[in-house]
Coordinates of C-alpha atoms in Angstrom, one line a residue:
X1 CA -39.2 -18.2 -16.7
X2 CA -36.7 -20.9 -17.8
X3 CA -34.3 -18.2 -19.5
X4 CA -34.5 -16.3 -16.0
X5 CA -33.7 -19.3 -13.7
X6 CA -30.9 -20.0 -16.3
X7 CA -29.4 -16.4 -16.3
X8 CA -29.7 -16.5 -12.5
X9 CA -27.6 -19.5 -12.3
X10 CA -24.9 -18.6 -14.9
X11 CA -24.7 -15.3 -12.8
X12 CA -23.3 -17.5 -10.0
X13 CA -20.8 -20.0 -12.0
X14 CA -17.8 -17.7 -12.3
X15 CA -17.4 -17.1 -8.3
X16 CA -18.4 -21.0 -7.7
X17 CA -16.0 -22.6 -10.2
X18 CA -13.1 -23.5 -7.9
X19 CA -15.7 -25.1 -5.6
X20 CA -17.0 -27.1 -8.6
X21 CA -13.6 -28.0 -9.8
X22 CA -13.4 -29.8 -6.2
X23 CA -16.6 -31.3 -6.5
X24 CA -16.1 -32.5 -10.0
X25 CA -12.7 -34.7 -8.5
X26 CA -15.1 -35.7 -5.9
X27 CA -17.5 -37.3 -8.1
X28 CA -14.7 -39.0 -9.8
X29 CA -13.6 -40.5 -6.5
X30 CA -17.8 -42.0 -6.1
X31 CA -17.6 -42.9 -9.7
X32 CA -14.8 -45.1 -8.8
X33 CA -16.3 -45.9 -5.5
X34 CA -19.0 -47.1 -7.5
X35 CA -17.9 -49.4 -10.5
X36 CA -16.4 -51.1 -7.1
X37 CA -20.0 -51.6 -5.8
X38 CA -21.4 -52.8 -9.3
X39 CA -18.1 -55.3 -9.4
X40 CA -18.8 -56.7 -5.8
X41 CA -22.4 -57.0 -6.9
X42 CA -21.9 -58.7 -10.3
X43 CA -21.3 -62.2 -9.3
X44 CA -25.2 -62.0 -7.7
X45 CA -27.0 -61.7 -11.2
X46 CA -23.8 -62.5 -13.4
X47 CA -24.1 -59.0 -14.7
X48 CA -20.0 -58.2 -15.2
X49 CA -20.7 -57.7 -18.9
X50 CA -23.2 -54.9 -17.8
X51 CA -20.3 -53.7 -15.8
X52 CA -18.1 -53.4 -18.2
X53 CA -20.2 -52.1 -20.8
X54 CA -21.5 -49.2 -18.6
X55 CA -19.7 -48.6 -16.1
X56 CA -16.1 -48.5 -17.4
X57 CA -16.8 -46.3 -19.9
X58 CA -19.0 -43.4 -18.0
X59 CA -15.6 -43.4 -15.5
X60 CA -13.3 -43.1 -18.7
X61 CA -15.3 -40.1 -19.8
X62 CA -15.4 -38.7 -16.1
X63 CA -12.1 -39.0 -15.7
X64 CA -11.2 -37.3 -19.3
X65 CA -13.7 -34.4 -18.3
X66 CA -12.1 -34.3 -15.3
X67 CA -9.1 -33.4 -16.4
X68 CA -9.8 -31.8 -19.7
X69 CA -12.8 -29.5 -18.6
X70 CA -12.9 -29.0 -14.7
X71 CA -15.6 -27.0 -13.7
X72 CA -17.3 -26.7 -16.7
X73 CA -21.1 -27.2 -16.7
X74 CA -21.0 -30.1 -19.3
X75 CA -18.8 -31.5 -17.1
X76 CA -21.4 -31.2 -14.3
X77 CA -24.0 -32.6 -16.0
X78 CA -22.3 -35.3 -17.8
X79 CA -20.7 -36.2 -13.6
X80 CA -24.2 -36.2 -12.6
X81 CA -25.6 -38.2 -15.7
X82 CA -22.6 -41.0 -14.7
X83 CA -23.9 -40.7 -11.0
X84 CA -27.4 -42.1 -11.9
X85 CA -25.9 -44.0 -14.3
X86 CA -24.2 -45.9 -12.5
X87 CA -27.5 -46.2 -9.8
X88 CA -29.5 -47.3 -12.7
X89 CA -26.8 -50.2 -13.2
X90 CA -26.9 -51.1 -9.2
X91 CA -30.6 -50.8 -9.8
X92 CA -30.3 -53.6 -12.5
X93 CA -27.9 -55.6 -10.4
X94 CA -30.2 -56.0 -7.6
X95 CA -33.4 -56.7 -9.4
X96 CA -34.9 -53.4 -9.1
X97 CA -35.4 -54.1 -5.2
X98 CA -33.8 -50.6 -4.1
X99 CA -35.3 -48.7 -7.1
X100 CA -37.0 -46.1 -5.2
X101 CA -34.8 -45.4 -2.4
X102 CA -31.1 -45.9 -4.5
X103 CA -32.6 -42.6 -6.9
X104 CA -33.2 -41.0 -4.2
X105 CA -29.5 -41.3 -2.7
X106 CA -28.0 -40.4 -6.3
X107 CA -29.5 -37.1 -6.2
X108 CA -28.8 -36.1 -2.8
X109 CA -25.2 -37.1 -3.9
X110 CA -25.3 -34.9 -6.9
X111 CA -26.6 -31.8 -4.4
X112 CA -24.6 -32.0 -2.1
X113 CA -21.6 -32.4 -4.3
X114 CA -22.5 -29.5 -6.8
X115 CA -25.3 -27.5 -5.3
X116 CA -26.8 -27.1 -9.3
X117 CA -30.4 -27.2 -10.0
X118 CA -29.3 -28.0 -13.5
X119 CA -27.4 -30.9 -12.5
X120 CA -30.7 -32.4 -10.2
X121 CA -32.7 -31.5 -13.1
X122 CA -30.1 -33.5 -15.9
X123 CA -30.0 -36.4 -13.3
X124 CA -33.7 -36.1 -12.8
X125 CA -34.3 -37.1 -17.1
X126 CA -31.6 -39.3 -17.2
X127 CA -33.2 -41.6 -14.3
X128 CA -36.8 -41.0 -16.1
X129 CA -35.6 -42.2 -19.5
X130 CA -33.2 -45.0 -17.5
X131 CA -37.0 -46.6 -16.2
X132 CA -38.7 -45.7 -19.5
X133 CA -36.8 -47.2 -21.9
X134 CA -35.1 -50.0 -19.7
X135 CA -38.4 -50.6 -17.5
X136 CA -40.4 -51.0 -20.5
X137 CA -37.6 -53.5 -22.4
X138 CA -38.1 -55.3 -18.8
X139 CA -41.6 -55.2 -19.3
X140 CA -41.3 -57.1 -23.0
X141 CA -39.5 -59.5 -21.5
X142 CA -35.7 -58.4 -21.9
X143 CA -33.4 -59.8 -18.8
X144 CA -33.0 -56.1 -17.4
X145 CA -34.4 -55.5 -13.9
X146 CA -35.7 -51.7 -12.9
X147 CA -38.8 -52.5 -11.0
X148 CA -39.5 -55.2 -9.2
X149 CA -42.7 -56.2 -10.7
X150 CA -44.7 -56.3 -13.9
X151 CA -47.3 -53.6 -14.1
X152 CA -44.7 -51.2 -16.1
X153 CA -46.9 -48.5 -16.7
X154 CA -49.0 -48.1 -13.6
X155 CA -45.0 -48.5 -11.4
X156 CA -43.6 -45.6 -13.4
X157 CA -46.6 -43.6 -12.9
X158 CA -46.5 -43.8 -9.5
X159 CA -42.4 -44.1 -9.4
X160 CA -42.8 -40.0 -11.4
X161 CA -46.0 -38.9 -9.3
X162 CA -43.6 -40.1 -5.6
X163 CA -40.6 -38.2 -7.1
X164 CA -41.8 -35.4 -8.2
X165 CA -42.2 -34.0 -5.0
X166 CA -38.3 -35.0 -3.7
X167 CA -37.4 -33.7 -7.5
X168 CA -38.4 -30.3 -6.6
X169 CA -37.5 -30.4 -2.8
X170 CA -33.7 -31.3 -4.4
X171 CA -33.6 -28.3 -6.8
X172 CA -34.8 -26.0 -3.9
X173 CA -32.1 -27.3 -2.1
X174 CA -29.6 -26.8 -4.7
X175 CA -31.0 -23.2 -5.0
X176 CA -30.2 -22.1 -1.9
X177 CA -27.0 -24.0 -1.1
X178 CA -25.7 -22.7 -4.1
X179 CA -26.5 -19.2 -2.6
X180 CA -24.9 -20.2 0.5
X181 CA -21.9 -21.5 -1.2
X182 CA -21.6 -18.8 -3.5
X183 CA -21.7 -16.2 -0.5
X184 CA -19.2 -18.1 1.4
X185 CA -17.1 -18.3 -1.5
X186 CA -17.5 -14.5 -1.9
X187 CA -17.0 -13.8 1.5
X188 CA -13.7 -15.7 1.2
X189 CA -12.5 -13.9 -1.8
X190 CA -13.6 -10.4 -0.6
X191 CA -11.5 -11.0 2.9
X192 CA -8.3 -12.1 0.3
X193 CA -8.7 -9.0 -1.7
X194 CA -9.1 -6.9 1.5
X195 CA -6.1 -8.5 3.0
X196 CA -4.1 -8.1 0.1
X197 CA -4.9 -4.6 0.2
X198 CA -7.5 -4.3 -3.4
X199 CA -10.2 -2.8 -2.0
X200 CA -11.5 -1.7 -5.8
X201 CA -11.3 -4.6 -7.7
X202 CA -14.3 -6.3 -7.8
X203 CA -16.7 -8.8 -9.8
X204 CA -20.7 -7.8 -10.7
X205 CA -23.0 -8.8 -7.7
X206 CA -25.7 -11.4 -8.9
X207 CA -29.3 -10.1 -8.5
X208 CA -29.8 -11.8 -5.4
X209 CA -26.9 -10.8 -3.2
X210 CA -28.5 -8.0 -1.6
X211 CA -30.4 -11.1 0.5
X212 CA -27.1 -12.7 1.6
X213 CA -26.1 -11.0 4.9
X214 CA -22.5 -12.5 4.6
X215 CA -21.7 -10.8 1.5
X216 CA -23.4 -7.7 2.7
X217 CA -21.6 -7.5 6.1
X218 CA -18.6 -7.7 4.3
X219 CA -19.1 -5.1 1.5
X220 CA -20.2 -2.6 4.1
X221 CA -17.0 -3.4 6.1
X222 CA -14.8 -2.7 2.9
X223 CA -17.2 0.1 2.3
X224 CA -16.0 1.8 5.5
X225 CA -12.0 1.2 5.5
X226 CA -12.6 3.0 1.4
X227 CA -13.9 5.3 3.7
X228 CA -11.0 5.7 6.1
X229 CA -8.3 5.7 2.9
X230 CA -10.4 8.1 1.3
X231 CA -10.5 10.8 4.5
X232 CA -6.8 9.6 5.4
X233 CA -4.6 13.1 4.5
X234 CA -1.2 10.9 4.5
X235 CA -0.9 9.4 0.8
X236 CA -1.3 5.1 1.2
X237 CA -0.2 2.4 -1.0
X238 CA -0.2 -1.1 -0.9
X239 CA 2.7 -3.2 -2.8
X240 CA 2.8 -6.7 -4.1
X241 CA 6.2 -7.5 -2.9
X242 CA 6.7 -11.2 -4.7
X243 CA 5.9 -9.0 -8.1
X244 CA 6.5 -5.4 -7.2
X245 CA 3.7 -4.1 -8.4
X246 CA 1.2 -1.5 -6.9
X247 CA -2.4 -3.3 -5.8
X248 CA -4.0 -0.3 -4.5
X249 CA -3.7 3.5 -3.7
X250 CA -5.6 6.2 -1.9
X251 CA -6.8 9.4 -3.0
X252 CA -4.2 10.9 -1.0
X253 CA -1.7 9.4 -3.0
X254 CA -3.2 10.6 -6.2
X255 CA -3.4 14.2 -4.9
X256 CA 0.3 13.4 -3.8
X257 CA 2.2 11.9 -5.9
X258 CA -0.3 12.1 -9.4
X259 CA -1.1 9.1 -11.5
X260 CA 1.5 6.8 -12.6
X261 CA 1.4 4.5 -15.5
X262 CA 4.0 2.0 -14.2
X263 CA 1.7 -1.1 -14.5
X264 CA 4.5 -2.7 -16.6
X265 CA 7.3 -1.6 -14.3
X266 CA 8.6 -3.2 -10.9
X267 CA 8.2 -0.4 -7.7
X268 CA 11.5 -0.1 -7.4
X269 CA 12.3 0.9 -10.5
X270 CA 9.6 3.4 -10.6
X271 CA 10.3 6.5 -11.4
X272 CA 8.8 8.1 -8.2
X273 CA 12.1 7.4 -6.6
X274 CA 15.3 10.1 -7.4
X275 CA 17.9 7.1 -6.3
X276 CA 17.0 3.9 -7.8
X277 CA 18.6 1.9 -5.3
X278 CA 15.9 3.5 -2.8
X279 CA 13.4 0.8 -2.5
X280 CA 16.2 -2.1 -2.5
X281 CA 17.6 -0.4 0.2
X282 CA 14.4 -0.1 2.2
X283 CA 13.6 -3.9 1.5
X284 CA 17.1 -4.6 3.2
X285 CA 16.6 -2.6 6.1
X286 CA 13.5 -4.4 6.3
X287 CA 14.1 -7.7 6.6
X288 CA 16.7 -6.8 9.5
X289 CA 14.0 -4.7 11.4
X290 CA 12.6 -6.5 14.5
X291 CA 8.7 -5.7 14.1
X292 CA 9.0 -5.5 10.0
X293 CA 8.6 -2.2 10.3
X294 CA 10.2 1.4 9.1
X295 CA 8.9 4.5 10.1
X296 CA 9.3 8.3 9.5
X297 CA 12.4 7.9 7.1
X298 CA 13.4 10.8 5.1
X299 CA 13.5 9.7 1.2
X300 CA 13.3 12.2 -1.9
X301 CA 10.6 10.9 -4.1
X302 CA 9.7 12.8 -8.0
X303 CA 5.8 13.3 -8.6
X304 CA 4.3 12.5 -12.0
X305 CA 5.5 15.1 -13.3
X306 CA 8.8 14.7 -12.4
X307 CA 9.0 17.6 -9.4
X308 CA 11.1 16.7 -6.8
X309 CA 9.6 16.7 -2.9
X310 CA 11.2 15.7 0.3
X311 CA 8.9 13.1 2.1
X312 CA 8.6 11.0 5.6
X313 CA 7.8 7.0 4.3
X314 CA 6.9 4.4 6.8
X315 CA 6.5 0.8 5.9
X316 CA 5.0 -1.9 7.3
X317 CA 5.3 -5.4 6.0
X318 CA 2.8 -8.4 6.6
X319 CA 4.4 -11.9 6.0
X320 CA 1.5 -13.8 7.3
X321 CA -0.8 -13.6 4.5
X322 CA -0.1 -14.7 0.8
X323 CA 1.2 -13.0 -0.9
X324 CA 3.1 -11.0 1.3
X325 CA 2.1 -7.7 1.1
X326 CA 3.4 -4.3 2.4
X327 CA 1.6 -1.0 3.4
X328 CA 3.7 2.3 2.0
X329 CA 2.5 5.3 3.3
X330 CA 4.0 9.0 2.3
X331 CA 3.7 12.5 3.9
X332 CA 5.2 15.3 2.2
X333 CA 7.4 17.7 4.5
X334 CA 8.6 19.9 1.7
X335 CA 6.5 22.7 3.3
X336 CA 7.6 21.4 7.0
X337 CA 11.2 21.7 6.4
X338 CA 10.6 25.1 4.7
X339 CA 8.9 26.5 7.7
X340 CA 11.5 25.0 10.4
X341 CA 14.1 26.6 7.8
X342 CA 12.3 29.7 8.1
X343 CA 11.8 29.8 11.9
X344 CA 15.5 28.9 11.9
X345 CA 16.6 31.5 10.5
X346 CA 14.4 33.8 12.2
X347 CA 16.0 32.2 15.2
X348 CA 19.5 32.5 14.4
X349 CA 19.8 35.1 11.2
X350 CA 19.7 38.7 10.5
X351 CA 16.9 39.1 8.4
X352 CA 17.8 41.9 6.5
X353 CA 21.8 41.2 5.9
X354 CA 21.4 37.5 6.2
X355 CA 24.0 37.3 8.8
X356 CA 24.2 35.7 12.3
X357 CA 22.7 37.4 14.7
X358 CA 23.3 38.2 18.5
X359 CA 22.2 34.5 19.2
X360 CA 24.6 33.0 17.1
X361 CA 27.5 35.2 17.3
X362 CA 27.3 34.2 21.0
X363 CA 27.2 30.3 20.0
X364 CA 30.3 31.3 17.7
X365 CA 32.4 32.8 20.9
X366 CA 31.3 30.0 23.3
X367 CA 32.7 27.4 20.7
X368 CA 36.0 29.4 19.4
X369 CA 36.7 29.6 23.5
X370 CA 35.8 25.7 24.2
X371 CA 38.5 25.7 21.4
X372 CA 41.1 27.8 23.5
X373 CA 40.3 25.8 26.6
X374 CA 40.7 22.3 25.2
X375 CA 43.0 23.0 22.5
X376 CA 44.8 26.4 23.2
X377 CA 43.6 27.5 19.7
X378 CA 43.2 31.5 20.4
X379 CA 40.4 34.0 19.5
X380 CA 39.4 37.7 19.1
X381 CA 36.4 39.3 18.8
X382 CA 36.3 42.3 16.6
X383 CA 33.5 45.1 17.5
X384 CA 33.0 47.6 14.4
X385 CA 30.3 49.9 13.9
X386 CA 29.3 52.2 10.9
X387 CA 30.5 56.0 10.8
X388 CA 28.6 57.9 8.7
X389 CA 25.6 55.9 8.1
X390 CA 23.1 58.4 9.7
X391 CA 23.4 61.1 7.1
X392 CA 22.4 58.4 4.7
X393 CA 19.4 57.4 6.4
X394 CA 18.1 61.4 7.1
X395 CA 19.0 62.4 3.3
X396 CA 18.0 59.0 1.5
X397 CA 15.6 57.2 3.8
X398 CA 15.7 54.4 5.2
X399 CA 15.6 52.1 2.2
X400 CA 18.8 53.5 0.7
X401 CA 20.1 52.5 4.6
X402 CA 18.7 49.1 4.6
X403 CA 20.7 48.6 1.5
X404 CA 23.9 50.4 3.0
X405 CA 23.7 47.4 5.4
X406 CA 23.2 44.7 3.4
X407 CA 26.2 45.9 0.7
X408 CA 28.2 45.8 4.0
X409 CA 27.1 42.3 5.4
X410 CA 28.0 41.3 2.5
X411 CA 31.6 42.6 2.2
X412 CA 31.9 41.7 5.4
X413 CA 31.5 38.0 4.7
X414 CA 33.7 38.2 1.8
X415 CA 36.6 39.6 3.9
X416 CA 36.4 37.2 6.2
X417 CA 37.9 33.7 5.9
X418 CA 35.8 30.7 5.7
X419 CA 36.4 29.8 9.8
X420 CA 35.2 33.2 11.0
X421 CA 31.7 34.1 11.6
X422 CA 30.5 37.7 11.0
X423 CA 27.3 38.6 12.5
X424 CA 25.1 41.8 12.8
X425 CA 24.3 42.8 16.5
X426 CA 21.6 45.8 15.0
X427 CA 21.6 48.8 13.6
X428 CA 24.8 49.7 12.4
X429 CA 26.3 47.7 14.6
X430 CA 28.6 44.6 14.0
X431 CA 30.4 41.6 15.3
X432 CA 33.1 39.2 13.6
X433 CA 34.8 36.5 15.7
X434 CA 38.4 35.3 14.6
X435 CA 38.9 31.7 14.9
X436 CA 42.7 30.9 15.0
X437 CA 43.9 34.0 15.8
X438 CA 47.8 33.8 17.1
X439 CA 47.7 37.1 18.7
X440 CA 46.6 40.8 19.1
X441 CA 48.0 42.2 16.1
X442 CA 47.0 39.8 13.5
X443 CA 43.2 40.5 15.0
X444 CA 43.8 44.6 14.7
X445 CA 45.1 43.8 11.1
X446 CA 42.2 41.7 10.4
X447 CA 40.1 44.7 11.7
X448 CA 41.8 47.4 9.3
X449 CA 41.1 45.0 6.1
X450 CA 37.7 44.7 7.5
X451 CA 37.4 48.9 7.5
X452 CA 39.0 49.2 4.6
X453 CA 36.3 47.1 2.9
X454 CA 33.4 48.6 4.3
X455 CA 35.1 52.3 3.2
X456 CA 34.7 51.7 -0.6
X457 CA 31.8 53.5 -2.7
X458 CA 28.4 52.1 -2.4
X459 CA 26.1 52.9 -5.5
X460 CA 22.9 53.1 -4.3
X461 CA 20.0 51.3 -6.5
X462 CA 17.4 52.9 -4.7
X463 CA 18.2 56.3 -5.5
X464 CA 21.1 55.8 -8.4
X465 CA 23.7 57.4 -6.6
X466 CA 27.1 56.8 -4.7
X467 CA 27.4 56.8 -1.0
X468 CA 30.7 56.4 1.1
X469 CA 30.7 55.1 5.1
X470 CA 33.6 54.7 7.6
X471 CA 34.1 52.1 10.2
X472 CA 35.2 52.1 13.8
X473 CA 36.6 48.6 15.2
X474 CA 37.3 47.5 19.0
X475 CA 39.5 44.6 19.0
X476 CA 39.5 41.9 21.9
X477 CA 41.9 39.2 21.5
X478 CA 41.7 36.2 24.1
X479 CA 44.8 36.3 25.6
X480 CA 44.3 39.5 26.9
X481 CA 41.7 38.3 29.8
X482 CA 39.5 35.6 30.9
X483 CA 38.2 33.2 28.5
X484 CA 34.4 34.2 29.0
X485 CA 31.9 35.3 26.3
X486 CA 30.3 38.3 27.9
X487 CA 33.7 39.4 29.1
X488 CA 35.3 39.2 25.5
X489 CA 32.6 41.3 24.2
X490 CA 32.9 43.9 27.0
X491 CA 36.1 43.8 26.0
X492 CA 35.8 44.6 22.2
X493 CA 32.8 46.8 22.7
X494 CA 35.3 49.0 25.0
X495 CA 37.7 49.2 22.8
X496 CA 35.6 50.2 19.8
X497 CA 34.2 53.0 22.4
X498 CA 37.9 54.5 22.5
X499 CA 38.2 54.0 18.9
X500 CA 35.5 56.1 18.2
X501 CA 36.4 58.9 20.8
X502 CA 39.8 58.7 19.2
X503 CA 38.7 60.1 15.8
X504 CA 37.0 57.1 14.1
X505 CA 37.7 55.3 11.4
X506 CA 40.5 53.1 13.3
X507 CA 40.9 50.7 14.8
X508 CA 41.5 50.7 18.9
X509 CA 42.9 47.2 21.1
X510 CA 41.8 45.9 24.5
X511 CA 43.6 46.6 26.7
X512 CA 43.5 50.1 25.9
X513 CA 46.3 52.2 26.0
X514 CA 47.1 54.6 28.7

């Protein structure tokens, strides 16, 4: 029974010991509080020599505890001992007239102060033996005063059989105030932890806690926000910015970024970042945001393994508590910026010669005419399309033709200078705008190199063998009419008309000859 009580209190010590270390500077303060009492009360019995004899030395060794071994339960027991020590001593300096009712006040000082039942029960025997052995050397005649009469044996009978009851009313007590301060303690160090963002890290509940309702509410609280990190799909962390370290994750984050073993290294020299400089960065931008806040900033961060991924990282600082902490949270858009790449593409590419299409050939003329209008930097248009390329689609198919067009999409961007913009319109159909063009005939030369290109052999892979197609081109240059887009392309789509009713496989200018 004794070794359970013990266990049961030990269980509570770790959690209680900062409490304790304030209660054990406490008790030096009363020790000093009371060696004054026993001093003012010496000159009534002429006891200074019992004053210096006692009570000096118990607050030499409190004070040396004190500072040596705050907390500890010897020091406890020893600052409760003193405490009835030195009530034994007022005891003796009023001639055992407050016997009774000065115990009595020691040990609700030593409750209150440590909330023990070890300590009541220390103070208890040390008040016992105090009336024993100094009660019955009172009782033979020796000038020391407990009780304030002579029947020794029949006072501390009754003096144990009327405290017994208070004794165990006090250790009660100190049960469940130590429960109470223990749960507030806990409480207090769960609501740190969970506002320093640990919301794993945590000491062995004593056997008892499941009837504290503090303790309970507050575990079931930090219960529910794992809860909410756990379901969160946006990977969460929360950094220790005084130390740079990482004080918590979600599983989001694991899933995200993998397992790190950086416990040893500052964040920001992690290696989840690909520029080093990142995180010193964001701290500066930080402390010149207005709400302590980033969000949705575009950072390339390496998982554990080292594989690079594009990411959107907000961060949100809180300076009020201490340490200041700072809530990192990372969505990968790898896949995101794939897709809108995609859709892009499919928006504005040819997906089978990887050229601009009709949407952004029209983009290219509206800018290369903004150009002419502001600037007076001229333009043409050059219209061309395929002669030939039927045959190989009826006697090949039409995967040796979908080749035929991408061999020339691809010549046709390597003909072309790095300003112009060559686009498939479909079919076998194309479009090539020429940027800083200074007149007609350097556009209709620009439209021969581009036939002559696309005449060369093709060897087909499809089929292993060697095709040849011609070109027609319809050359619009701007000067030659108004500076519009759909009446350029009229323009060059009428001349490549007349260049293929004049023989094909040449190249015909707008306006057309007469």
């Amino acid at each position: 029974m004794i070794g359970r009580l013990l266990a049961a209190e030990t269980a509570f010590d770790p959690l209680l010991h900062p409490y304790r270390v304030r209660a054990d500077r406490i008790m030096v303060g009363m020790n000093v509080f009371l060696l004054f009492v026993c001093l003012v009360l010496a000159p009534l019995r002429a006891t200074f020599l019992s004053v210096l004899l006692v009570g000096l030395p118990t607050l030499s060794l409190a004070f040396w505890l004190n500072r040596a071994h705050a907390g500890a339960l010897a020091t406890r027991l020893f600052m409760a001992s003193g405490f009835m020590i030195f009530t034994g001593l007022i005891i003796h300096q009023t001639g055992g007239d407050i016997e009774a009712h000065f115990s009595a006040f020691g040990l609700i000082g030593v409750l209150l102060y440590y909330r023990d039942w070890r300590t009541i029960v220390v103070a208890t025997v040390v008040i016992y033996l105090h009336h024993l052995v100094l009660g019955y050397a009172q009782s033979l005649g020796a000038p020391i005063y407990v009780f304030d009469n002579d029947r020794f044996w029949a006072t501390f009978g009754i003096h144990i059989a009327y405290f017994l009851p208070f004794i165990g009313m006090m250790v009660y007590l100190a049960i469940w105030l130590r429960r109470e301060g223990y749960e507030s303690q806990h409480v207090i160090a769960l609501a740190q932890r969970i506002l320093q963002g640990n919301l794993v890290e945590d000491e062995q509940p004593v056997s008892d806690e499941a009837n504290m309702p503090l303790i309970t509410a507050v575990r079931m609280m930090k219960a529910r926000l794992l809860d909410l990190l756990r379901v969160m799909p946006v990977a969460a962390a929360v950094i220790r910015i005084d130390t740079e370290t990482i004080v918590s994750v979600n599983e989001a984050w694991v899933r995200t970024i993998g397992t790190l073993d950086d416990s040893q290294t500052r964040f920001g020299a992690s290696p989840i970042w690909a520029d080093p400089a990142t995180w010193d960065s964001l701290m500066a931008r930080m402390r010149e945001a207005s709400y302590k806040l980033l969000d949705k900033i575009e950072v390339m961060l390496r998982k554990a393994d080292g594989t690079p991924f594009l990411c959107e990282l907000s961060l949100i600082l809180h300076e009020e508590i201490d340490p200041v902490m700072a809530i990192l949270t990372i969505e990968d858009i790898t896949l995101r910026r794939k897709t809108e790449q995609t859709m892009q593409r499919l928006a504005y590419r040819d997906m089978l010669t990887d050229l601009p299409n009709r949407v952004s050939l029209h983009a290219a003329i509206e800018l290369a005419l903004e150009q002419w209008r502001e600037r007076s930097i001229p333009c043409a248009v050059v219209m061309m399309d395929l002669d030939g390329f039927k045959p190989v689609n009826d006697t090949y198919g039409h995967d040796a033709g979908d080749e035929v067009l991408r061999v020339i999409g691809a010549r046709l961007q390597h003909v072309n200078r790095a300003s112009d913009v060559a686009a498939r319109l479909g079919g076998d159909e194309f479009a090539i705008v020429l940027n800083d063009c200074p007149g007609a005939a350097a556009a209709a030369e620009v439209a021969r190199r581009l036939i002559e290109a696309v005449a060369r052999p093709i060897r087909l892979a499809v089929t292993n063998v060697t095709v040849k197609v011609g070109a027609s081109a319809g050359v619009a240059h701007v000067s030659a009419g108004e500076a519009d887009p759909e009446v350029l392309l009229k323009n060059a789509d009428c001349a490549l008309y007349a260049a293929k009713a004049g023989g094909k496989n040449r190249v015909a200018m707008f306006p057309l000859e007469s």
